[in-house]
Coordinates of C-alpha atoms and ligand atoms in Angstrom, one line a residue:
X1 CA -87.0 -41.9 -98.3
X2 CA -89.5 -40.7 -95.3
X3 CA -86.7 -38.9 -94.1
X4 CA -87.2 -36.5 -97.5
X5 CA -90.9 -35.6 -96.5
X6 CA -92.2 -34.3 -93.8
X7 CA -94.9 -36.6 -91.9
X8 CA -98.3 -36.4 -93.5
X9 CA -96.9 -36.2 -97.0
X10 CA -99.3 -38.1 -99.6
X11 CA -98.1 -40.5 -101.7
X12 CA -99.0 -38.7 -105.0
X13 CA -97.2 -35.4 -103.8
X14 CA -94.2 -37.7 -102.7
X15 CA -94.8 -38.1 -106.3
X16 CA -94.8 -35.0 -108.1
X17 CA -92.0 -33.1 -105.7
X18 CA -89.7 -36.6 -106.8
X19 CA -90.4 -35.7 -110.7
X20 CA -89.9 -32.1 -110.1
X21 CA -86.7 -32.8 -108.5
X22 CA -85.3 -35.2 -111.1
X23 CA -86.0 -32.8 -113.8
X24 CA -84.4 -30.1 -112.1
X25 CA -81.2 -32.1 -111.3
X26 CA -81.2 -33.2 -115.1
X27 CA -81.7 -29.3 -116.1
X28 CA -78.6 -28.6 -113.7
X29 CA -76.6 -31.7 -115.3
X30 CA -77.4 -30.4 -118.6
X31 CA -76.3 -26.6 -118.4
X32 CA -73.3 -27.9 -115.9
X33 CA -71.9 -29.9 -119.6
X34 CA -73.1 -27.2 -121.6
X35 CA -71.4 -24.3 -119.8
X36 CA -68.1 -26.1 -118.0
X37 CA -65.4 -27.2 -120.0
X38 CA -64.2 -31.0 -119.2
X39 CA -61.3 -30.8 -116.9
X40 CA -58.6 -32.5 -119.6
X41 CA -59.3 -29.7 -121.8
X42 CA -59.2 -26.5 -119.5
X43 CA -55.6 -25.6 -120.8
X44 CA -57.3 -25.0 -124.2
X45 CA -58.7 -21.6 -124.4
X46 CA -62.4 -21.9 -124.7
X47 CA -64.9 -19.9 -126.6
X48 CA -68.4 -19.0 -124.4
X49 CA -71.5 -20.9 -125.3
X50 CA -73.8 -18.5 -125.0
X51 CA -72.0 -16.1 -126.9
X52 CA -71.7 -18.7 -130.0
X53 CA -75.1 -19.0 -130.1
X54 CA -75.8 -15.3 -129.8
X55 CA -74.2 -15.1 -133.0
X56 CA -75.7 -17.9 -134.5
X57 CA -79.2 -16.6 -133.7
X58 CA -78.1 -13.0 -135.2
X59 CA -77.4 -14.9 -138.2
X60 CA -73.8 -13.2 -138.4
X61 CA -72.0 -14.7 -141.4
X62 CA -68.9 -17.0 -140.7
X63 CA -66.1 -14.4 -141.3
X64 CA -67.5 -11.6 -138.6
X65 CA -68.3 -14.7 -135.7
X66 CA -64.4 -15.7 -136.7
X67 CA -63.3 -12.1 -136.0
X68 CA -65.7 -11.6 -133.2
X69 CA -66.2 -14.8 -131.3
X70 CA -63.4 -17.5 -132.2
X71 CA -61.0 -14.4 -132.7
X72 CA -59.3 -14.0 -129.3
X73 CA -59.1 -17.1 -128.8
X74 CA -57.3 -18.4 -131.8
X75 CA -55.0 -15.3 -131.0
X76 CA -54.4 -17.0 -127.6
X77 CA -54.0 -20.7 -128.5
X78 CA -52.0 -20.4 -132.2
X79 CA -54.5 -21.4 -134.2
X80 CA -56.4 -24.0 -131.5
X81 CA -59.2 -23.7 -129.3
X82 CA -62.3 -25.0 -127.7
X83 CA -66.2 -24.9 -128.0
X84 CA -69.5 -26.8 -127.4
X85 CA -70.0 -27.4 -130.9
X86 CA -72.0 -28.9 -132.7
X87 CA -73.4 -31.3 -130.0
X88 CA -70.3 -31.7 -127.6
X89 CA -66.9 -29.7 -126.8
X90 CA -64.7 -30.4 -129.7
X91 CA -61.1 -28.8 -130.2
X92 CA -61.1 -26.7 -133.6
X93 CA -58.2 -26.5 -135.7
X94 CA -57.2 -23.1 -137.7
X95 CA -53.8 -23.3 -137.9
X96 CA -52.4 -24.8 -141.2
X97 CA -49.5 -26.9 -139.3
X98 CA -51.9 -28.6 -136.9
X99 CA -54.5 -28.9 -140.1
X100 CA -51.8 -31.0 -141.7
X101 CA -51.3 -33.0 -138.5
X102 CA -54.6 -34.0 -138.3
X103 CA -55.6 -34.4 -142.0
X104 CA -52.2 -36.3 -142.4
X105 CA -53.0 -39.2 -139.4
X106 CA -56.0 -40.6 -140.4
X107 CA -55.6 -43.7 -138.2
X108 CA -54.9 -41.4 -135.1
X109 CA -58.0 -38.9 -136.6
X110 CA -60.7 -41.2 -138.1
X111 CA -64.0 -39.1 -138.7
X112 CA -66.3 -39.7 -135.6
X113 CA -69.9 -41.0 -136.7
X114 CA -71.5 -40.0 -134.0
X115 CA -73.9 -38.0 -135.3
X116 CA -75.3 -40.4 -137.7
X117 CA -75.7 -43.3 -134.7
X118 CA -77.6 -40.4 -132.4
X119 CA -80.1 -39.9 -135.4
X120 CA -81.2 -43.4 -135.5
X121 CA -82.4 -45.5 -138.8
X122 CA -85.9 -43.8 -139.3
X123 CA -84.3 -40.4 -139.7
X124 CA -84.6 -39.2 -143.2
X125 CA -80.9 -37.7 -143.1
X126 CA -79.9 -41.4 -142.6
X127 CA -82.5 -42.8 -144.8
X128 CA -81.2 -41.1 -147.6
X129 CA -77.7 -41.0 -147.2
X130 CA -77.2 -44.7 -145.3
X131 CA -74.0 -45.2 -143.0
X132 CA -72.1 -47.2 -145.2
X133 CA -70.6 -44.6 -147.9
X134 CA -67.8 -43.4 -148.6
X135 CA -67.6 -39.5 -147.0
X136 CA -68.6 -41.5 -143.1
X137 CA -67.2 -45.1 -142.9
X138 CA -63.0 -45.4 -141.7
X139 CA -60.8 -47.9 -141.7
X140 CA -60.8 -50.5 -144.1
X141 CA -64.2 -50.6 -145.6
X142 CA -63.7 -46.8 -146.3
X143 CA -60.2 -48.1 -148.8
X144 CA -62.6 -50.8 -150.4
X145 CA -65.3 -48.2 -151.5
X146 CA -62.3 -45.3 -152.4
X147 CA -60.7 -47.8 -154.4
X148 CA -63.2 -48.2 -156.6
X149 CA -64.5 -44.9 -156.9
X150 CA -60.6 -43.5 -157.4
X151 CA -60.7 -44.3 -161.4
X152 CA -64.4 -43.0 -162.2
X153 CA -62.9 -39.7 -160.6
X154 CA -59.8 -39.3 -162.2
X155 CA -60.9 -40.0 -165.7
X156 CA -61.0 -37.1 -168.7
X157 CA -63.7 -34.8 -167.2
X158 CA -66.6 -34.2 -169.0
X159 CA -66.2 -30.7 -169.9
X160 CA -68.5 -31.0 -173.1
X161 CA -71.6 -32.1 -171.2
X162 CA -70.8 -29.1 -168.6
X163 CA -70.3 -27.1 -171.7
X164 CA -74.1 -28.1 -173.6
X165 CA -75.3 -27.2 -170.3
X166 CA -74.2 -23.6 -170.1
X167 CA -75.6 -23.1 -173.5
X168 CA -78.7 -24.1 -171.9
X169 CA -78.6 -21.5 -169.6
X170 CA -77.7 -18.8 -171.6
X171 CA -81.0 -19.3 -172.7
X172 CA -82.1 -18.9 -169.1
X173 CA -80.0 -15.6 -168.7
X174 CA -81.8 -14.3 -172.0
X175 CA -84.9 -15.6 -171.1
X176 CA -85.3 -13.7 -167.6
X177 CA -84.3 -10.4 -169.1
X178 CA -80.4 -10.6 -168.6
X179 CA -80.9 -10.1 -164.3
X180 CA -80.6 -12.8 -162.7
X181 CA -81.0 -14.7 -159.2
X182 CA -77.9 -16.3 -159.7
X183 CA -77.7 -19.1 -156.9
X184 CA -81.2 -20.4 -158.4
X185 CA -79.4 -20.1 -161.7
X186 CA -76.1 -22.7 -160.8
X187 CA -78.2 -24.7 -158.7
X188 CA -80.3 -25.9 -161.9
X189 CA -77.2 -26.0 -163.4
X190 CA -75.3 -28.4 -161.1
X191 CA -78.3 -30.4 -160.2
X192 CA -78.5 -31.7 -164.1
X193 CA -74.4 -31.9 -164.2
X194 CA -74.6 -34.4 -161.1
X195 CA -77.6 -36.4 -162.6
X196 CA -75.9 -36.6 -165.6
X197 CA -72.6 -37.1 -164.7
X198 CA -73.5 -39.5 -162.0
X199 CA -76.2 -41.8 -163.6
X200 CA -76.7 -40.7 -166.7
X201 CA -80.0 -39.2 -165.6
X202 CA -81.3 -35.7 -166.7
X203 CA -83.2 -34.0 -163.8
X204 CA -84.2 -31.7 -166.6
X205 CA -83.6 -28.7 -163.7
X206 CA -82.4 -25.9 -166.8
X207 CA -85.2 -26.0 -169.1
X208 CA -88.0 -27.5 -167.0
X209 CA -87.9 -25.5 -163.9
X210 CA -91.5 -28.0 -162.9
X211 CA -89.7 -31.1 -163.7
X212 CA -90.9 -33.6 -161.4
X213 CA -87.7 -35.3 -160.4
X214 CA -86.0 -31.4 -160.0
X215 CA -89.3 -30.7 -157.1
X216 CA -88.7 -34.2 -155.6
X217 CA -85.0 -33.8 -155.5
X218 CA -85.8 -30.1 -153.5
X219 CA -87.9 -31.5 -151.2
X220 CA -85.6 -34.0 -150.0
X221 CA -82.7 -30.8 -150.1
X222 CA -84.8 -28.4 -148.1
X223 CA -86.3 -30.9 -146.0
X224 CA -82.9 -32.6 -144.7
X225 CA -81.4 -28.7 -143.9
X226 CA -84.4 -28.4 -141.4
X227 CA -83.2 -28.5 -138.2
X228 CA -86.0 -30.5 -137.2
X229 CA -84.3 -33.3 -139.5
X230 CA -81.5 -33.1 -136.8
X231 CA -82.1 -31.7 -133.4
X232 CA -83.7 -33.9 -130.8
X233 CA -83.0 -36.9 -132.8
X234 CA -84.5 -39.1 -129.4
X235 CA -88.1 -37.2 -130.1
X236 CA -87.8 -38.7 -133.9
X237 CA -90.6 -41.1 -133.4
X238 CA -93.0 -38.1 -132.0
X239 CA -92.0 -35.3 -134.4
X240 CA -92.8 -37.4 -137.2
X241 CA -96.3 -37.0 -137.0
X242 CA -96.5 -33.5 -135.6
X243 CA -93.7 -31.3 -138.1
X244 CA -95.0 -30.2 -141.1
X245 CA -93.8 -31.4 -144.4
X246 CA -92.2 -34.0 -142.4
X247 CA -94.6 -36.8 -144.3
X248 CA -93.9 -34.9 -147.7
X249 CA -89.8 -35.0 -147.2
X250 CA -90.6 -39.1 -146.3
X251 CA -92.2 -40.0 -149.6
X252 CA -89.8 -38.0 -151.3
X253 CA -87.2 -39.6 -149.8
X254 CA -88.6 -42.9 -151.0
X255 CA -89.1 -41.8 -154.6
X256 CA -85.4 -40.5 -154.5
X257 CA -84.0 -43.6 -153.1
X258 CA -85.7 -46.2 -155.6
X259 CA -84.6 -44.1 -158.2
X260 CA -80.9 -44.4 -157.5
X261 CA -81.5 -48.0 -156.4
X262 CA -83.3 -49.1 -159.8
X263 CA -80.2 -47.1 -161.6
X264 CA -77.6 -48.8 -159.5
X265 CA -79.2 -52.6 -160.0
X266 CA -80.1 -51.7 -164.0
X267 CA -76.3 -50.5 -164.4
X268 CA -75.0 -53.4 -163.0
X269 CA -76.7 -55.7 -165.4
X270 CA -75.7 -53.4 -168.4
X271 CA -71.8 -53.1 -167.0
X272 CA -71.9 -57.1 -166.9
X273 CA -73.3 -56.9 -170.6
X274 CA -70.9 -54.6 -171.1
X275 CA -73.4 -52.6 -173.2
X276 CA -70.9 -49.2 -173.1
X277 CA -67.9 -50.9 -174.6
X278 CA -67.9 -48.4 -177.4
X279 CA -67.9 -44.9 -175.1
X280 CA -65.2 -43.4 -174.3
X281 CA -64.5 -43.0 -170.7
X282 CA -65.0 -39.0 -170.5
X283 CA -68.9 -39.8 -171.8
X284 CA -69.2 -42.4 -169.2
X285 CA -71.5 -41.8 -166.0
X286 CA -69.8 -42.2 -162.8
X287 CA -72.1 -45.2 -161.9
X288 CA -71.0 -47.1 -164.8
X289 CA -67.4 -46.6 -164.0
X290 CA -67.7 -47.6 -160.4
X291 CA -68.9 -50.7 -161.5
X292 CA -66.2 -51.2 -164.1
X293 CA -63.7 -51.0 -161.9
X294 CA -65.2 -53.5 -159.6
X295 CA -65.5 -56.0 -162.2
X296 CA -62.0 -55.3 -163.0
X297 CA -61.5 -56.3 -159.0
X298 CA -60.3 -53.0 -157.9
X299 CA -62.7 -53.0 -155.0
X300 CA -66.1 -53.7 -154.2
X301 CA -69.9 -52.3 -153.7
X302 CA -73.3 -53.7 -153.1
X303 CA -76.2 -52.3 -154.5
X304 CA -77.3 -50.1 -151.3
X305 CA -73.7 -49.2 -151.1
X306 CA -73.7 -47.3 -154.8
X307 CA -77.1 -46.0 -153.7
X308 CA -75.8 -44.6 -150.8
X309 CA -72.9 -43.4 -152.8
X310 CA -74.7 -41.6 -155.6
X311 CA -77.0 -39.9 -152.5
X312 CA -73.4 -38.6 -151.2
X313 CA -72.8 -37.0 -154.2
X314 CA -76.0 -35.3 -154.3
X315 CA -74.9 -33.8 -150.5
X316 CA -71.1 -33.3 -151.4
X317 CA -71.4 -31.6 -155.2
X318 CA -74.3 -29.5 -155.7
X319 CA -75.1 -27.1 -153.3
X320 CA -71.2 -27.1 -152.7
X321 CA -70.4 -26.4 -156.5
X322 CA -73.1 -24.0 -156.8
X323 CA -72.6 -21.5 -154.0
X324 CA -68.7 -21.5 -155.4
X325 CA -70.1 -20.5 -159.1
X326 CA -72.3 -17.7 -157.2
X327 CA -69.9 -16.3 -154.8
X328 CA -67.6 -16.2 -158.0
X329 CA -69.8 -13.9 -159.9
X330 CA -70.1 -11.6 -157.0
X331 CA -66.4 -11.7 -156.6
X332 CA -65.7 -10.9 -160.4
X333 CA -68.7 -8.4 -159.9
X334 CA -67.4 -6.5 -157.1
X335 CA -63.8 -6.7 -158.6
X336 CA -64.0 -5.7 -162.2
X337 CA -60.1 -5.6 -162.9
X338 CA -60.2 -9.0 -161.6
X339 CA -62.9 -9.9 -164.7
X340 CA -61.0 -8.2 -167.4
X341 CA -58.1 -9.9 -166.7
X342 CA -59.9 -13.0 -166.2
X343 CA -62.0 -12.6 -169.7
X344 CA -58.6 -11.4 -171.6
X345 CA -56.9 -14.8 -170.7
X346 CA -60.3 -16.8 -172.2
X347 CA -60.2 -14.2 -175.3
X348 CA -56.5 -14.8 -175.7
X349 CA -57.2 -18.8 -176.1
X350 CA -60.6 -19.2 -177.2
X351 CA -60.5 -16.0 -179.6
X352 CA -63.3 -13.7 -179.7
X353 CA -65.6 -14.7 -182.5
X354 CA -69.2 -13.7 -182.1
X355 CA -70.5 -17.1 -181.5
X356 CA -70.7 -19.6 -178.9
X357 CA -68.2 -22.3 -178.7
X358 CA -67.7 -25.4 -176.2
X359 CA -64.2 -24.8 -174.8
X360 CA -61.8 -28.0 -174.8
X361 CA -60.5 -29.8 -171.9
X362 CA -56.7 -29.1 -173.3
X363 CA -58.1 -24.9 -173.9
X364 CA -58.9 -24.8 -170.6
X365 CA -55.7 -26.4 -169.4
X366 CA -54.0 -23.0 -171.1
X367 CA -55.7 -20.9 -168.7
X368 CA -53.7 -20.5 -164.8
X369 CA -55.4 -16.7 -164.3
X370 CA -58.5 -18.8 -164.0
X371 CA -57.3 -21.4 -162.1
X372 CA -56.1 -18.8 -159.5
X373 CA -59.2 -16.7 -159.6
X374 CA -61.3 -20.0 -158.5
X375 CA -58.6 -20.5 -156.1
X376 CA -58.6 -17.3 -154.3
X377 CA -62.8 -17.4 -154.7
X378 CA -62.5 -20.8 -152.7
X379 CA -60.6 -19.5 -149.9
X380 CA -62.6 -16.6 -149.7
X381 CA -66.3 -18.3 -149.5
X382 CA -65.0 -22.1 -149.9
X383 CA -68.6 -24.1 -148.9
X384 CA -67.3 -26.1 -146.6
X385 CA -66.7 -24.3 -143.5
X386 CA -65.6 -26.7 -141.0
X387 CA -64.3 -30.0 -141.9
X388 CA -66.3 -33.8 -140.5
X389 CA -65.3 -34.1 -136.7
X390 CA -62.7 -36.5 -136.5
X391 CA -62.1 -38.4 -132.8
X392 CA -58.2 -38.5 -131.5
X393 CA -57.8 -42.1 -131.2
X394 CA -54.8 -42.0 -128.6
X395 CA -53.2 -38.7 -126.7
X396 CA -51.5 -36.4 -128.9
X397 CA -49.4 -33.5 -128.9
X398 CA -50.7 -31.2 -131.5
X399 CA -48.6 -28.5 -132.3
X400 CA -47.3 -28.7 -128.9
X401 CA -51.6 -28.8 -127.0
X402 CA -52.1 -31.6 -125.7
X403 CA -55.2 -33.0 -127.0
X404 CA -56.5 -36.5 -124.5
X405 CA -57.8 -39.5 -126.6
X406 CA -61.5 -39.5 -127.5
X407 CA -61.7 -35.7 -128.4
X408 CA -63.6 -34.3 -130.7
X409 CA -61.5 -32.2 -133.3
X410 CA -62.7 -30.8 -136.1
X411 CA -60.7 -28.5 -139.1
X412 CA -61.7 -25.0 -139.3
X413 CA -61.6 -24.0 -142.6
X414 CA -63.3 -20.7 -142.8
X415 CA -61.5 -19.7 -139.8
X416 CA -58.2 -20.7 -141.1
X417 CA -58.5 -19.1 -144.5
X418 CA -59.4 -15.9 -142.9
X419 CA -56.8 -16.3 -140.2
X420 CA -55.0 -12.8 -140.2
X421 CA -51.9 -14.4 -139.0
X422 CA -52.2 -16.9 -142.1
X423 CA -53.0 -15.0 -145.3
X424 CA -52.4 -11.0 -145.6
X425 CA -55.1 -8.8 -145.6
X426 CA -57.7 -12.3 -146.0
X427 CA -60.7 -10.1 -146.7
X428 CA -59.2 -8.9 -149.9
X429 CA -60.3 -10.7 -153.3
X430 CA -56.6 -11.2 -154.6
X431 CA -56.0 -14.2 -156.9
X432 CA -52.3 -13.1 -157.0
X433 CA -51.9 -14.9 -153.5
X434 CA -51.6 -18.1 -155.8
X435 CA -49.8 -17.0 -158.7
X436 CA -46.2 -18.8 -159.3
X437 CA -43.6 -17.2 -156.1
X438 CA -46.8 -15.7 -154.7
X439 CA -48.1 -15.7 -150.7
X440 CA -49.6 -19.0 -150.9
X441 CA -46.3 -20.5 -152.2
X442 CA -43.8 -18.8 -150.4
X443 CA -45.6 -18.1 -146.8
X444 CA -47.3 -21.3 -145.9
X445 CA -45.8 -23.9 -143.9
X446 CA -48.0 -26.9 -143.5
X447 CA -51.9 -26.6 -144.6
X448 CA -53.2 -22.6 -145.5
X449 CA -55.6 -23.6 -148.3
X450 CA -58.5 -26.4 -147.5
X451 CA -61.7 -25.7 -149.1
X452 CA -61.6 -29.5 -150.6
X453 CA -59.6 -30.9 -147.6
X454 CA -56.7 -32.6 -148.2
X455 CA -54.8 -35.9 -147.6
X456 CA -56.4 -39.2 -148.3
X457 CA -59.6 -38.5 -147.1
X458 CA -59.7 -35.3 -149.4
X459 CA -62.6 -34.1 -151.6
X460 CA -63.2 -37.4 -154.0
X461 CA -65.1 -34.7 -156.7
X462 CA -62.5 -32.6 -156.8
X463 CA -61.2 -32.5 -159.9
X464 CA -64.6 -32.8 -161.2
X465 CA -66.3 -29.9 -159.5
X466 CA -62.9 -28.1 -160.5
X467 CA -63.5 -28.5 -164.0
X468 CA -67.3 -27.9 -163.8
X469 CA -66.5 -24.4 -162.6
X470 CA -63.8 -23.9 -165.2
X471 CA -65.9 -24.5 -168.0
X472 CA -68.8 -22.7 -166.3
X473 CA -66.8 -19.3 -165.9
X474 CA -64.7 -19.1 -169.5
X475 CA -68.3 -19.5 -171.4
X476 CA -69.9 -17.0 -168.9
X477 CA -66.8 -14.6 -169.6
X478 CA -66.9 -15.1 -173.1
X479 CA -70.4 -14.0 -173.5
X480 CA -71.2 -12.2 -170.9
X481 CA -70.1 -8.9 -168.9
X482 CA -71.5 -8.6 -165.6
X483 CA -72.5 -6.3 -162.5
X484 CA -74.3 -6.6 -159.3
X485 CA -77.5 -4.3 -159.7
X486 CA -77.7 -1.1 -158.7
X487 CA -79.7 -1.9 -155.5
X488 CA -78.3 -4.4 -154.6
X489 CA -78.1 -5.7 -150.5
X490 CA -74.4 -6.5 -151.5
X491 CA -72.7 -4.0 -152.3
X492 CA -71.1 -3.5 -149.3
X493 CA -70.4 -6.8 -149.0
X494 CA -71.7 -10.0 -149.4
X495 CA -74.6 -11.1 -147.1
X496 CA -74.8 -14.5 -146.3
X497 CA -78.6 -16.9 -146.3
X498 CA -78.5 -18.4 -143.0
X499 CA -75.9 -20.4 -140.7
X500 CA -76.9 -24.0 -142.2
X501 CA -76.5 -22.5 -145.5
X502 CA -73.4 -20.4 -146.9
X503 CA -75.1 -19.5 -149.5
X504 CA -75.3 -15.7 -151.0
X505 CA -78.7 -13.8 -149.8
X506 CA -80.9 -13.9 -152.8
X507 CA -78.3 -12.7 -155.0
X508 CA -78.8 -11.4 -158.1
X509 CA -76.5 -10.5 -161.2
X510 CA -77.0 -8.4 -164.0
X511 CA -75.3 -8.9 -167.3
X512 CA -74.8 -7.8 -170.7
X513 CA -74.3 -10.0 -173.6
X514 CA -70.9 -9.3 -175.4
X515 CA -72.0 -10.2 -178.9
Ligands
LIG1 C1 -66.9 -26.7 -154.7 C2 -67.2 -28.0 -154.6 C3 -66.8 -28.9 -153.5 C4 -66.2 -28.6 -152.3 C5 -65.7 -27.3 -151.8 C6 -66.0 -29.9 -151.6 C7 -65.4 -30.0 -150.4 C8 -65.2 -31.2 -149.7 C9 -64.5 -31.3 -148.4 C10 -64.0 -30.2 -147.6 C11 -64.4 -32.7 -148.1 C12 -63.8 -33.3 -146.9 C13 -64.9 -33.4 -145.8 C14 -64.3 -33.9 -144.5 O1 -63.3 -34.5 -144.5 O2 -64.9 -33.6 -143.5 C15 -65.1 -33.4 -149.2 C16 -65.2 -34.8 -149.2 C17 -65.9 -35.4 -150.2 N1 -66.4 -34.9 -151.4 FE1 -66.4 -32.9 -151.9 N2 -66.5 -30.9 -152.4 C18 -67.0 -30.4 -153.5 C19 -67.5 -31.1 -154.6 C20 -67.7 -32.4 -154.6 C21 -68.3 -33.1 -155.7 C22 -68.8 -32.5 -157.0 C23 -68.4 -34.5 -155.4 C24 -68.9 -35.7 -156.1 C25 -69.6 -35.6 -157.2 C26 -67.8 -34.6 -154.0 C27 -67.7 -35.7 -153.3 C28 -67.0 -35.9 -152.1 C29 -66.9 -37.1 -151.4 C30 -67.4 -38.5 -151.8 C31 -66.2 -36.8 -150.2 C32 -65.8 -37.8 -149.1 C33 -64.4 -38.4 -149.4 C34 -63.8 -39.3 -148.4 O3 -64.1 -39.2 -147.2 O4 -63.1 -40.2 -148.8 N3 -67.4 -33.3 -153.6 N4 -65.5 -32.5 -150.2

């Protein structure tokens, strides 16, 4: 160690120049990992660091960093390439045929849960959501909680309950003047749909826009999209006391969770009771069916399980289902041919009586121009952008790259449904790609179209969110005609909140009442 210093040197500067050195050796350590590809993925082409985080930090929406950042080098790798992103170098997938590969081998691709452990238990993300639900755990105990949320999500849909809801925000539309901030609008919207349909509880989001549960429920939404809630998850037990509103999103998180904890245990002794013997299983709450099927011994779930279940839906359906419903107004906006066509098909089964009606589950069966406007509206601005990493368990060829166990590799969505080399001219709004002989039918070979992930560990709301925005947009076309406002920031196209959020910029949408 004296061979460091020069003779003379005191102990404290010994000291201090030690420190200085450390942290400059762990600087080094840390921009060496951040900058330099591992060496078993350097036949992968790479996309910069600095330059993905330039674009983050210019807030460039999704499909101009695809074009300008991952573009060349999903040219160069068919549809594969690397980046340090989220929190490591992962291996991102935007071609359909090594989509399928992945999404297909869940054994070789089980999600990686490394986030979650890095947080640690005080974190409010993992306060709220747990680590034993259904969207994180693998293997076995992920088939035992599937199983016995498979029925509850495969049931007769409740359409009507979506229906009652839409009348309530016609009111809404009316009441603020027929312009409207629209994501605002379906966010209320799908907020009380979820309560509702999950645990028969009404947030009361539509007609009290104060309602107590509705602010509690926000502050635990905004709050867990901080990055604060995320970053430097080591530093948790010092930012706690020093980021604002952290305190607030705690006790809200609290409040949140005995509420779905008191609902879980309460249903459980009403199931056993078998109070709901009489409803049919389209008015049932999700809760209540989960438990059924348990007792019926198609699976199992503890009380914290269902809690953590019910938060999961919260994270998985709401924001997802609502930015869908506002990005589809915009598209119908910006594409009025697309809306006529759309409203003829509701006229055409519906009729066109000057009153409002609650469409039918077999009505809106009747309608496939809707089915493929949705569609086409979910490949343009599907939610989800990028899939849950998933860690290769073994090597694997995929696609002919050679991908080394333990990699991170994580399904591209956004990426792939605006591949160029995937879907024709993917900026267009064209819900002919799905008709019956059209692109998406006759062109794709393996997996083009992802926005609810596929395979066994696809989206579990589905077919519920589907029929949520079915009945949603044949009432609103019924009613309604609509346009974006004269000055409105989107007209030349759609910009996007932020990068944690795909969310429309305060978009708003003006309408006029058809009758
Ligand atoms: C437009 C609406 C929605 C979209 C685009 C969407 C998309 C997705 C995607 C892409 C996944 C796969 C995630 C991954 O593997 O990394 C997923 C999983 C999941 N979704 Fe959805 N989702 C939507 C609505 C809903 C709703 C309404 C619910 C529940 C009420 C829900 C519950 C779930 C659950 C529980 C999973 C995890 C399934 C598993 O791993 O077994 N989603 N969703």
């Amino acid at each position: 160690m004296n061979k460091l210093f020069p003779v003379g040197t005191s102990n404290k500067k010994k000291a201090v120049l030690l420190s200085l050195g450390a942290t400059v050796a762990l600087i080094c350590r840390a921009i060496y990992r951040i900058y330099y590809v591992p060496r078993s993925l350097r036949h992968i082409p790479s996309v910069g660091y600095f330059r993905l985080i330039r674009s983050i930090l210019r807030r460039e929406d999704a499909t101009t960093r695809a074009r300008t950042v991952y573009g060349p080098a999903i040219k160069k790798g068919n549809g594969i390439y690397l980046a340090n992103f989220p929190i490591t170098w992962s291996v991102f997938v935007s071609s359909p045929i090594a989509a399928k590969s992945v999404l297909m081998k869940t054994d070789n691709f089980p999600k990686s849960m490394e986030i979650f452990h890095a947080l640690g238990k005080e974190n409010p993300v993992v306060r709220f959501f747990g680590i034993d639900n259904v969207a994180i755990v693998n293997g076995e105990k992920w088939k035992k909680q599937r199983k016995v949320m498979n029925p509850a999500f495969h049931r007769a849909m409740p359409v009507q309950m979506f229906g009652r809801l839409m009348l309530k925000g016609f009111k809404n539309i009316e009441k603020q003047d027929y312009q409207v901030p629209i994501l605002d609008f379906f966010q209320r919207l799908t907020l009380d749909a979820l309560g509702i349909a999950g645990f028969g509880f009404d947030f009361h989001s539509v007609d009290d826009p104060e309602s107590i549960w509705t602010k509690t429920y926000e502050n635990v939404r905004l709050g867990l999209r901080s990055p604060f809630s995320f970053l430097f998850p080591s530093m948790d037990w010092l930012l706690k006391y020093i980021i604002p509103g952290r305190k607030e999103l705690d006790k809200s998180v609290d409040k949140l969770n005995a509420l779905l904890m008191s609902m879980a245990q309460e249903r459980r002794l009403q199931v056993r009771a078998s109070i709901d013997d009489n409803v049919p299983d389209s008015e049932k709450d999700l809760l209540t069916l989960m438990l059924e099927a348990e007792l019926r011994g198609e699976g199992t779930a503890s009380d914290e399980q269902l809690r953590s279940n019910l938060a999961v839906f919260f994270l998985a359906g709401h924001e997802t289902t609502a930015n869908t419903m506002s990005f589809c107004l915009y598209n119908l906006a910006m594409n009025k041919e697309v809306q006529s066509k759309a409203r003829q098909e509701v006229l055409t089964v519906l009729g066109d009586e000057p009153v409002d009606i609650l469409p039918q589950i077999d009505e809106l069966r009747q309608m496939p121009y809707i089915d493929m406007v949705l569609k086409e509206n979910l490949r343009r601005f599907g939610p989800a952008s990028m899939l849950i990493a998933r860690k290769s368990q073994e090597d694997f060829d995929l696609n002919g790259v050679f991908i080394p166990k333990n990699t991170p590799v994580v399904v591209e969505t956004h990426a792939l449904h605006h591949n160029p080399d995937v879907w024709k001219n993917p900026e267009q709004f064209d819900p002919e790609r799905f008709a019956p002989g059209g692109e998406h039918e006759t062109c794709h070979e393996g997996m083009a179209w992802l926005p609810f992930s596929s395979g066994s560990r696809g989206c579990l709301g589905m077919n519920f969110s589907l029929a949520e925005q079915r009945t949603f947009l044949v009432m609103l076309l019924r009613k309604y005609e609509w346009e974006l406002p004269e000055d409105s920031i989107h007209r030349n196209g759609v910009k996007i909140q932020n990068f944690q959020n795909a969310a429309p910029e305060s978009l708003e949408i003006k309408f006029s009442s058809r009758y």
